[in-house]
mmCIF file of C-alpha atoms and ligand atoms in Angstrom:
data_model
loop_
_atom_site.group_PDB
_atom_site.id
_atom_site.type_symbol
_atom_site.label_atom_id
_atom_site.label_comp_id
_atom_site.label_asym_id
_atom_site.label_seq_id
_atom_site.Cartn_x
_atom_site.Cartn_y
_atom_site.Cartn_z
ATOM 1 C CA MET V 1 54.652 168.456 100.664
ATOM 2 C CA ILE V 2 57.417 165.938 101.404
ATOM 3 C CA PRO V 3 60.077 165.862 98.704
ATOM 4 C CA SER V 4 60.552 162.448 97.187
ATOM 5 C CA LYS V 5 64.154 161.404 96.808
ATOM 6 C CA VAL V 6 64.738 158.939 94.011
ATOM 7 C CA ARG V 7 68.088 157.548 92.996
ATOM 8 C CA LEU V 8 68.107 156.583 89.340
ATOM 9 C CA ASN V 9 70.811 154.382 87.964
ATOM 10 C CA SER V 10 71.814 154.718 84.360
ATOM 11 C CA ASP V 11 70.253 151.657 82.775
ATOM 12 C CA GLU V 12 72.530 149.305 80.883
ATOM 13 C CA THR V 13 75.562 151.118 82.160
ATOM 14 C CA ASN V 14 76.997 149.157 85.023
ATOM 15 C CA ASN V 15 78.693 146.225 83.416
ATOM 16 C CA LYS V 16 81.400 146.114 80.803
ATOM 17 C CA LYS V 17 79.648 145.037 77.650
ATOM 18 C CA MET V 18 80.711 144.027 74.197
ATOM 19 C CA SER V 19 79.144 145.539 71.148
ATOM 20 C CA LEU V 20 77.531 142.569 69.431
ATOM 21 C CA GLU V 21 77.801 144.141 66.019
ATOM 22 C CA LYS V 22 81.540 144.746 65.980
ATOM 23 C CA ASN V 23 82.620 142.655 68.931
ATOM 24 C CA LYS V 24 84.487 145.638 70.321
ATOM 25 C CA PRO V 25 84.427 146.726 73.963
ATOM 26 C CA VAL V 26 82.133 149.700 74.480
ATOM 27 C CA LYS V 27 82.401 152.435 77.082
ATOM 28 C CA ALA V 28 79.475 150.921 78.886
ATOM 29 C CA ARG V 29 79.240 153.542 81.610
ATOM 30 C CA LEU V 30 78.277 156.171 79.066
ATOM 31 C CA HIS V 31 74.592 156.750 78.366
ATOM 32 C CA PRO V 32 73.122 154.270 75.853
ATOM 33 C CA ARG V 33 72.480 157.090 73.340
ATOM 34 C CA ASN V 34 75.975 158.569 73.688
ATOM 35 C CA LYS V 35 77.680 158.690 70.293
ATOM 36 C CA ASN V 36 81.048 157.802 71.816
ATOM 37 C CA ARG V 37 80.434 154.433 73.457
ATOM 38 C CA GLU V 38 82.495 152.658 70.820
ATOM 39 C CA PRO V 39 86.278 153.144 70.691
ATOM 40 C CA TYR V 40 87.195 156.282 68.745
ATOM 41 C CA ASN V 41 87.596 155.836 65.020
ATOM 42 C CA LEU V 42 90.960 157.594 64.859
ATOM 43 C CA ASP V 43 91.162 157.508 61.049
ATOM 44 C CA ALA V 44 87.829 159.268 60.762
ATOM 45 C CA LEU V 45 88.805 161.784 63.431
ATOM 46 C CA VAL V 46 92.090 162.594 61.689
ATOM 47 C CA HIS V 47 90.220 162.895 58.414
ATOM 48 C CA SER V 48 87.901 165.512 59.945
ATOM 49 C CA THR V 49 90.661 167.292 61.893
ATOM 50 C CA PRO V 50 94.074 166.644 60.282
ATOM 51 C CA GLU V 51 95.923 168.700 62.963
ATOM 52 C CA LEU V 52 95.228 165.795 65.346
ATOM 53 C CA LYS V 53 97.492 163.394 63.443
ATOM 54 C CA PRO V 54 100.874 164.305 65.050
ATOM 55 C CA PHE V 55 99.335 163.687 68.483
ATOM 56 C CA ILE V 56 98.412 160.075 67.813
ATOM 57 C CA LYS V 57 101.157 157.777 69.030
ATOM 58 C CA PRO V 58 101.435 154.153 70.119
ATOM 59 C CA ASN V 59 100.611 153.768 73.804
ATOM 60 C CA LYS V 60 102.369 151.362 76.226
ATOM 61 C CA LYS V 61 100.567 148.442 74.612
ATOM 62 C CA GLY V 62 101.650 149.567 71.152
ATOM 63 C CA VAL V 63 98.117 150.617 70.184
ATOM 64 C CA ALA V 64 97.618 153.949 68.402
ATOM 65 C CA SER V 65 96.204 156.435 70.915
ATOM 66 C CA VAL V 66 95.807 160.163 71.496
ATOM 67 C CA GLU V 67 98.347 161.741 73.872
ATOM 68 C CA PHE V 68 95.860 162.341 76.664
ATOM 69 C CA ALA V 69 98.398 164.063 78.911
ATOM 70 C CA ASN V 70 98.948 166.792 76.322
ATOM 71 C CA PRO V 71 96.357 169.592 76.507
ATOM 72 C CA ILE V 72 96.823 170.503 72.838
ATOM 73 C CA ALA V 73 96.105 166.912 71.820
ATOM 74 C CA VAL V 74 93.060 166.748 74.100
ATOM 75 C CA LYS V 75 91.629 169.945 72.652
ATOM 76 C CA LEU V 76 92.156 168.685 69.105
ATOM 77 C CA LEU V 77 90.554 165.348 69.952
ATOM 78 C CA ASN V 78 87.459 167.081 71.307
ATOM 79 C CA LYS V 79 87.360 169.350 68.282
ATOM 80 C CA ALA V 80 87.531 166.288 66.042
ATOM 81 C CA LEU V 81 84.766 164.536 68.010
ATOM 82 C CA LEU V 82 82.473 167.546 67.611
ATOM 83 C CA ASN V 83 83.314 167.808 63.947
ATOM 84 C CA HIS V 84 82.942 164.123 63.079
ATOM 85 C CA TYR V 85 80.039 163.095 65.339
ATOM 86 C CA TYR V 86 78.108 166.362 65.704
ATOM 87 C CA GLY V 87 78.856 168.208 62.445
ATOM 88 C CA ILE V 88 80.320 171.222 64.245
ATOM 89 C CA LYS V 89 82.919 172.657 61.883
ATOM 90 C CA HIS V 90 83.953 175.729 63.835
ATOM 91 C CA TRP V 91 84.793 175.437 67.506
ATOM 92 C CA GLU V 92 87.407 178.015 68.421
ATOM 93 C CA PHE V 93 88.070 179.384 71.897
ATOM 94 C CA PRO V 94 91.184 180.620 73.726
ATOM 95 C CA ASP V 95 93.497 177.989 75.191
ATOM 96 C CA GLU V 96 93.070 179.368 78.699
ATOM 97 C CA ASN V 97 89.386 178.432 78.636
ATOM 98 C CA LEU V 98 88.139 175.092 79.871
ATOM 99 C CA CYS V 99 88.256 172.355 77.241
ATOM 100 C CA PRO V 100 85.332 170.004 77.894
ATOM 101 C CA PRO V 101 85.514 166.249 77.309
ATOM 102 C CA ILE V 102 82.655 165.764 74.840
ATOM 103 C CA PRO V 103 81.361 162.290 75.875
ATOM 104 C CA GLY V 104 80.793 163.260 79.520
ATOM 105 C CA ARG V 105 79.091 166.524 78.585
ATOM 106 C CA ALA V 106 76.814 164.684 76.141
ATOM 107 C CA ASP V 107 75.695 162.330 78.922
ATOM 108 C CA TYR V 108 74.269 165.203 80.984
ATOM 109 C CA ILE V 109 72.088 166.236 78.027
ATOM 110 C CA HIS V 110 70.924 162.647 77.389
ATOM 111 C CA TYR V 111 69.935 162.148 81.028
ATOM 112 C CA MET V 112 67.981 165.403 80.961
ATOM 113 C CA ALA V 113 66.183 164.197 77.835
ATOM 114 C CA ASP V 114 65.289 161.012 79.753
ATOM 115 C CA LEU V 115 63.992 163.096 82.647
ATOM 116 C CA LEU V 116 61.740 165.134 80.350
ATOM 117 C CA ARG V 117 60.612 161.916 78.685
ATOM 118 C CA GLU V 118 59.045 160.882 82.003
ATOM 119 C CA ASN V 119 56.874 163.999 81.758
ATOM 120 C CA ASN V 120 56.058 163.265 78.142
ATOM 121 C CA MET V 121 54.388 159.852 78.385
ATOM 122 C CA GLY V 122 57.591 158.014 77.528
ATOM 123 C CA ARG V 123 58.389 159.981 74.366
ATOM 124 C CA LEU V 124 61.697 161.828 74.066
ATOM 125 C CA PRO V 125 60.835 165.516 73.790
ATOM 126 C CA LYS V 126 62.538 166.959 70.727
ATOM 127 C CA GLY V 127 62.497 170.215 68.808
ATOM 128 C CA GLU V 128 62.336 173.901 69.534
ATOM 129 C CA LYS V 129 59.345 173.676 71.879
ATOM 130 C CA ILE V 130 61.802 172.537 74.514
ATOM 131 C CA SER V 131 63.893 175.259 76.083
ATOM 132 C CA CYS V 132 66.948 174.628 78.191
ATOM 133 C CA LEU V 133 68.834 177.141 80.295
ATOM 134 C CA ASP V 134 72.568 176.496 80.670
ATOM 135 C CA VAL V 135 73.899 178.358 83.696
ATOM 136 C CA GLY V 136 77.605 179.041 83.049
ATOM 137 C CA VAL V 137 77.723 178.233 79.359
ATOM 138 C CA GLY V 138 81.449 179.035 79.157
ATOM 139 C CA ALA V 139 83.383 180.031 76.048
ATOM 140 C CA ASN V 140 83.110 176.479 74.719
ATOM 141 C CA CYS V 141 79.263 176.572 74.606
ATOM 142 C CA ILE V 142 79.318 172.798 74.846
ATOM 143 C CA TYR V 143 75.928 171.934 76.349
ATOM 144 C CA PRO V 144 73.917 174.046 73.890
ATOM 145 C CA ILE V 145 75.925 172.603 70.992
ATOM 146 C CA ILE V 146 75.071 169.049 72.032
ATOM 147 C CA GLY V 147 71.456 169.794 72.998
ATOM 148 C CA VAL V 148 70.728 171.544 69.706
ATOM 149 C CA THR V 149 72.435 168.855 67.654
ATOM 150 C CA GLU V 150 70.970 165.836 69.449
ATOM 151 C CA TYR V 151 67.451 167.039 70.235
ATOM 152 C CA GLY V 152 66.835 170.313 68.387
ATOM 153 C CA TRP V 153 66.117 172.128 71.680
ATOM 154 C CA ASN V 154 66.398 175.884 72.067
ATOM 155 C CA PHE V 155 68.926 177.181 74.568
ATOM 156 C CA ILE V 156 69.618 180.157 76.761
ATOM 157 C CA GLY V 157 73.253 180.240 77.861
ATOM 158 C CA THR V 158 74.401 182.544 80.655
ATOM 159 C CA ASP V 159 77.800 183.501 81.977
ATOM 160 C CA ILE V 160 79.362 186.167 84.166
ATOM 161 C CA ASP V 161 82.365 186.396 81.836
ATOM 162 C CA SER V 162 81.658 188.756 78.953
ATOM 163 C CA LYS V 163 84.586 187.371 76.939
ATOM 164 C CA SER V 164 83.183 183.851 77.215
ATOM 165 C CA ILE V 165 79.788 185.082 76.040
ATOM 166 C CA ALA V 166 81.432 186.805 73.056
ATOM 167 C CA VAL V 167 83.419 183.691 72.121
ATOM 168 C CA ALA V 168 80.371 181.435 72.483
ATOM 169 C CA ASP V 169 78.411 183.903 70.333
ATOM 170 C CA GLN V 170 81.061 183.568 67.653
ATOM 171 C CA ILE V 171 80.799 179.750 67.754
ATOM 172 C CA VAL V 172 77.032 180.033 67.275
ATOM 173 C CA ALA V 173 77.411 182.553 64.454
ATOM 174 C CA THR V 174 79.881 180.409 62.515
ATOM 175 C CA ASN V 175 77.936 177.123 62.606
ATOM 176 C CA LEU V 176 74.773 177.203 60.542
ATOM 177 C CA SER V 177 73.156 174.400 62.566
ATOM 178 C CA LEU V 178 73.326 176.527 65.738
ATOM 179 C CA LYS V 179 72.034 179.805 64.322
ATOM 180 C CA ASN V 180 68.979 181.282 66.096
ATOM 181 C CA LYS V 181 68.915 178.316 68.507
ATOM 182 C CA ILE V 182 71.103 179.684 71.300
ATOM 183 C CA ASP V 183 70.438 182.931 73.121
ATOM 184 C CA LEU V 184 73.497 184.012 75.110
ATOM 185 C CA ARG V 185 72.891 186.302 78.085
ATOM 186 C CA LEU V 186 75.474 188.009 80.284
ATOM 187 C CA GLN V 187 74.910 187.672 84.037
ATOM 188 C CA THR V 188 76.247 190.922 85.468
ATOM 189 C CA ASN V 189 75.910 189.887 89.104
ATOM 190 C CA PRO V 190 78.328 187.029 89.936
ATOM 191 C CA ARG V 191 76.242 186.109 92.992
ATOM 192 C CA ALA V 192 73.044 185.723 91.012
ATOM 193 C CA ILE V 193 72.005 182.744 88.945
ATOM 194 C CA PHE V 194 68.511 183.264 87.509
ATOM 195 C CA LYS V 195 67.865 186.864 88.606
ATOM 196 C CA GLU V 196 68.175 189.396 85.789
ATOM 197 C CA ILE V 197 68.296 186.487 83.344
ATOM 198 C CA ILE V 198 64.763 185.122 83.313
ATOM 199 C CA ASN V 199 61.861 187.472 82.920
ATOM 200 C CA LYS V 200 58.697 186.976 84.967
ATOM 201 C CA GLN V 201 56.649 185.439 82.152
ATOM 202 C CA GLU V 202 59.369 183.192 80.775
ATOM 203 C CA LYS V 203 58.913 179.388 80.917
ATOM 204 C CA ILE V 204 61.888 177.054 80.652
ATOM 205 C CA ASP V 205 61.653 173.278 80.611
ATOM 206 C CA ILE V 206 64.975 172.502 82.184
ATOM 207 C CA SER V 207 67.976 174.312 83.611
ATOM 208 C CA ILE V 208 71.374 172.671 83.660
ATOM 209 C CA CYS V 209 74.695 173.683 85.187
ATOM 210 C CA ASN V 210 78.284 172.552 85.429
ATOM 211 C CA PRO V 211 79.210 174.800 88.343
ATOM 212 C CA PRO V 212 82.620 176.268 89.136
ATOM 213 C CA PHE V 213 84.100 173.556 91.280
ATOM 214 C CA HIS V 214 86.992 174.914 93.314
ATOM 215 C CA SER V 215 87.007 177.473 96.078
ATOM 216 C CA SER V 216 90.531 178.811 95.350
ATOM 217 C CA ILE V 217 93.318 178.752 92.773
ATOM 218 C CA GLU V 218 95.439 176.538 95.082
ATOM 219 C CA ASP V 219 92.604 174.053 95.297
ATOM 220 C CA ALA V 220 92.254 174.057 91.491
ATOM 221 C CA GLN V 221 95.991 173.521 90.976
ATOM 222 C CA LYS V 222 96.005 170.627 93.440
ATOM 223 C CA GLY V 223 93.262 168.931 91.432
ATOM 224 C CA THR V 224 95.119 169.434 88.174
ATOM 225 C CA ARG V 225 98.392 168.087 89.586
ATOM 226 C CA ARG V 226 96.524 164.983 90.732
ATOM 227 C CA LYS V 227 95.013 164.561 87.281
ATOM 228 C CA ILE V 228 98.375 164.915 85.504
ATOM 229 C CA LYS V 229 99.991 162.452 87.922
ATOM 230 C CA ASN V 230 97.242 159.903 87.215
ATOM 231 C CA LEU V 231 97.739 160.269 83.480
ATOM 232 C CA THR V 232 101.534 160.416 83.286
ATOM 233 C CA GLY V 233 102.799 159.094 86.608
ATOM 234 C CA LYS V 234 104.781 162.361 86.880
ATOM 235 C CA LYS V 235 104.627 165.065 89.513
ATOM 236 C CA VAL V 236 104.219 168.572 88.049
ATOM 237 C CA LYS V 237 104.863 171.715 90.085
ATOM 238 C CA ASN V 238 103.109 174.283 87.896
ATOM 239 C CA PRO V 239 100.485 172.592 85.770
ATOM 240 C CA LYS V 240 99.749 174.250 82.429
ATOM 241 C CA GLN V 241 97.011 176.833 82.636
ATOM 242 C CA ASN V 242 94.815 175.338 79.974
ATOM 243 C CA PHE V 243 94.847 171.789 81.286
ATOM 244 C CA ALA V 244 91.480 171.217 82.964
ATOM 245 C CA GLY V 245 90.941 174.976 82.654
ATOM 246 C CA ILE V 246 92.612 176.528 85.657
ATOM 247 C CA SER V 247 90.954 179.881 85.377
ATOM 248 C CA ASN V 248 88.069 181.699 86.976
ATOM 249 C CA GLU V 249 85.791 179.320 85.153
ATOM 250 C CA LEU V 250 86.550 176.697 87.753
ATOM 251 C CA ILE V 251 86.675 178.865 90.843
ATOM 252 C CA CYS V 252 83.995 180.498 92.960
ATOM 253 C CA GLU V 253 83.598 181.465 96.598
ATOM 254 C CA GLY V 254 82.736 178.337 98.585
ATOM 255 C CA GLY V 255 83.278 175.984 95.600
ATOM 256 C CA GLU V 256 80.549 173.931 93.968
ATOM 257 C CA GLN V 257 78.639 173.305 97.183
ATOM 258 C CA GLN V 258 78.055 176.989 97.862
ATOM 259 C CA PHE V 259 77.282 177.695 94.208
ATOM 260 C CA ILE V 260 74.638 174.970 94.068
ATOM 261 C CA ARG V 261 73.104 175.929 97.396
ATOM 262 C CA ASN V 262 72.805 179.549 96.196
ATOM 263 C CA MET V 263 71.187 178.214 93.063
ATOM 264 C CA ILE V 264 68.699 176.189 95.103
ATOM 265 C CA TYR V 265 67.717 179.173 97.257
ATOM 266 C CA GLU V 266 67.250 181.322 94.165
ATOM 267 C CA SER V 267 65.364 178.619 92.289
ATOM 268 C CA LYS V 268 62.519 178.916 94.804
ATOM 269 C CA HIS V 269 61.799 182.401 93.389
ATOM 270 C CA PHE V 270 61.508 180.901 89.914
ATOM 271 C CA ALA V 271 59.504 177.866 91.005
ATOM 272 C CA LYS V 272 56.801 178.396 88.373
ATOM 273 C CA ASN V 273 59.161 179.451 85.565
ATOM 274 C CA ILE V 274 61.256 176.311 85.286
ATOM 275 C CA LEU V 275 59.928 172.759 85.252
ATOM 276 C CA TRP V 276 63.152 171.053 86.339
ATOM 277 C CA PHE V 277 66.237 172.631 87.882
ATOM 278 C CA SER V 278 69.470 170.660 87.853
ATOM 279 C CA SER V 279 73.182 170.764 88.545
ATOM 280 C CA LEU V 280 76.172 168.506 88.242
ATOM 281 C CA VAL V 281 77.678 167.589 91.600
ATOM 282 C CA SER V 282 81.288 166.458 91.285
ATOM 283 C CA LYS V 283 81.965 165.694 94.930
ATOM 284 C CA GLU V 284 79.723 163.058 96.450
ATOM 285 C CA THR V 285 80.374 164.420 99.944
ATOM 286 C CA ASN V 286 78.596 167.647 98.936
ATOM 287 C CA LEU V 287 75.319 165.817 98.427
ATOM 288 C CA ASN V 288 74.086 165.826 102.016
ATOM 289 C CA ARG V 289 74.135 169.592 102.418
ATOM 290 C CA ILE V 290 72.575 169.962 98.992
ATOM 291 C CA TYR V 291 69.705 167.631 99.998
ATOM 292 C CA LYS V 292 69.269 169.542 103.253
ATOM 293 C CA THR V 293 68.983 172.823 101.353
ATOM 294 C CA LEU V 294 66.429 171.257 99.010
ATOM 295 C CA GLU V 295 64.400 170.184 102.016
ATOM 296 C CA LYS V 296 64.634 173.668 103.461
ATOM 297 C CA VAL V 297 63.189 175.276 100.329
ATOM 298 C CA LYS V 298 60.547 172.517 100.160
ATOM 299 C CA ALA V 299 61.351 171.174 96.737
ATOM 300 C CA TYR V 300 58.458 168.944 95.687
ATOM 301 C CA GLN V 301 60.584 166.268 94.055
ATOM 302 C CA VAL V 302 64.335 165.587 94.112
ATOM 303 C CA LYS V 303 66.191 162.994 92.057
ATOM 304 C CA THR V 304 69.835 162.034 91.806
ATOM 305 C CA ILE V 305 71.065 160.604 88.542
ATOM 306 C CA THR V 306 74.402 158.853 88.638
ATOM 307 C CA MET V 307 76.630 158.873 85.601
ATOM 308 C CA GLY V 308 80.253 158.267 84.836
ATOM 309 C CA THR V 309 83.033 157.688 82.384
ATOM 310 C CA SER V 310 85.578 154.895 82.694
ATOM 311 C CA ASN V 311 87.643 156.766 85.292
ATOM 312 C CA LYS V 312 85.253 159.212 86.909
ATOM 313 C CA SER V 313 81.875 159.055 88.564
ATOM 314 C CA SER V 314 79.592 162.018 88.803
ATOM 315 C CA ARG V 315 75.983 162.777 89.520
ATOM 316 C CA ILE V 316 73.264 165.219 88.581
ATOM 317 C CA VAL V 317 70.822 166.458 91.198
ATOM 318 C CA VAL V 318 67.471 167.586 89.806
ATOM 319 C CA TRP V 319 64.548 169.204 91.584
ATOM 320 C CA THR V 320 61.161 170.730 90.876
ATOM 321 C CA PHE V 321 58.640 172.760 92.807
ATOM 322 C CA LEU V 322 55.750 171.689 90.605
ATOM 323 C CA SER V 323 53.277 169.070 91.809
ATOM 324 C CA ASN V 324 52.372 166.079 89.624
ATOM 325 C CA GLU V 325 49.225 167.922 88.528
ATOM 326 C CA GLU V 326 51.183 171.044 87.630
ATOM 327 C CA GLN V 327 53.725 168.943 85.713
ATOM 328 C CA LYS V 328 50.906 167.408 83.664
ATOM 329 C CA GLU V 329 49.490 170.837 82.983
ATOM 330 C CA TRP V 330 52.939 172.083 81.948
ATOM 331 C CA ARG V 331 53.165 169.387 79.319
ATOM 332 C CA ALA V 332 49.619 169.933 78.080
ATOM 333 C CA ILE V 333 50.170 173.650 77.609
ATOM 334 C CA ARG V 334 53.731 173.695 76.295
ATOM 335 C CA TRP V 335 54.429 170.459 74.458
ATOM 336 C CA LYS V 336 51.153 169.918 72.558
HETATM 337 C C1 SAM J 401 82.945 174.840 85.097
HETATM 338 S S1 SAM J 401 82.607 176.149 83.983
HETATM 339 C C2 SAM J 401 81.494 175.368 82.864
HETATM 340 C C3 SAM J 401 81.687 175.786 81.417
HETATM 341 C C4 SAM J 401 80.926 174.873 80.416
HETATM 342 N N1 SAM J 401 79.511 174.865 80.679
HETATM 343 C C5 SAM J 401 81.463 173.456 80.494
HETATM 344 O O1 SAM J 401 80.762 172.588 81.032
HETATM 345 O O2 SAM J 401 82.576 173.220 80.028
HETATM 346 C C6 SAM J 401 81.572 177.179 84.964
HETATM 347 C C7 SAM J 401 81.110 178.468 84.253
HETATM 348 O O3 SAM J 401 80.211 179.166 85.103
HETATM 349 C C8 SAM J 401 80.429 180.555 84.928
HETATM 350 N N2 SAM J 401 79.810 181.233 86.073
HETATM 351 C C9 SAM J 401 80.301 181.453 87.306
HETATM 352 N N3 SAM J 401 79.401 182.083 88.072
HETATM 353 C C10 SAM J 401 78.286 182.237 87.309
HETATM 354 C C11 SAM J 401 76.986 182.816 87.524
HETATM 355 N N4 SAM J 401 76.667 183.359 88.704
HETATM 356 N N5 SAM J 401 76.090 182.791 86.504
HETATM 357 C C12 SAM J 401 76.419 182.257 85.312
HETATM 358 N N6 SAM J 401 77.630 181.715 85.051
HETATM 359 C C13 SAM J 401 78.541 181.704 86.032
HETATM 360 C C14 SAM J 401 81.938 180.651 84.806
HETATM 361 O O4 SAM J 401 82.341 181.871 84.231
HETATM 362 C C15 SAM J 401 82.218 179.444 83.920
HETATM 363 O O5 SAM J 401 82.161 179.771 82.562
#
């Protein structure tokens, strides 16, 4: 069967828009259901996370703003966003672990909900019937947190780092809303993705992944220096470890391209277990080889969903091995 390649554009997201209600500019590139399209309500964020207060200072235009170049401030901001907008009261993980920007992570989950909606006669699939596998959940456990809070889905989160699994487990245990919704599984083979994680009978509606991006520590540091220079205009020789998470979390042999291609090859063996496979692809130039690999394994359908924040564009590639008939059957059996 020839794979169909569809490029979806995030609806309503391409032009700068004004919120009619408050006449404030909105972050129009974020998904329409993203809770953070409006400018941050700093008072509310400080109220929920008072430690953030010392890190709010006037920017060049004299407007109160978070010190985005300071990793401590960025972590506190994200903590406050999760607390205020998602009701997550406890979100503790070591500073050396990756600190995820919440709005961008939330977009991935919203686009996956839209994808499943297409299989569900236009209705957003909510609740614990839907299961999502997060490959590389990390210590921050961010995708399951958002997926559980926004849609009530059940999650399986995997990681090769036992410490990350333990920290994520602690986050789940300390937030009542997450309890019994997230099953964390250690992947003991760093070269495997689904093997040893999914059992033969298991059915999963969607798998998601924010893959390790860099192929070496030097590569990762280069990226972080660039990011700091963009934010501060300053050159930094040794960027702080916790900024953008320079740790093994971001590094794997062959970088994101190799990771995703391995995932694609392995996904073929789990063709009937997972309805949709997906991965973030940070570098657009990696897409061609990813498409070629998808053709090689004869994916039935491939889609690319573009998304972005004000300063960064990204995309999610999704694929399935199930025919239209099988997709209909999947829904009829699982989502009744
Ligand atoms: C870029 S981080 C993503 C963390 C988190 N999901 C986020 O978006 O902030 C990639 C994660 O993948 C994990 N990882 C690397 N290889 C893996 C594998 N084969 N299976 C599962 N997780 C893996 C790393 O340990 C790391 O936690």
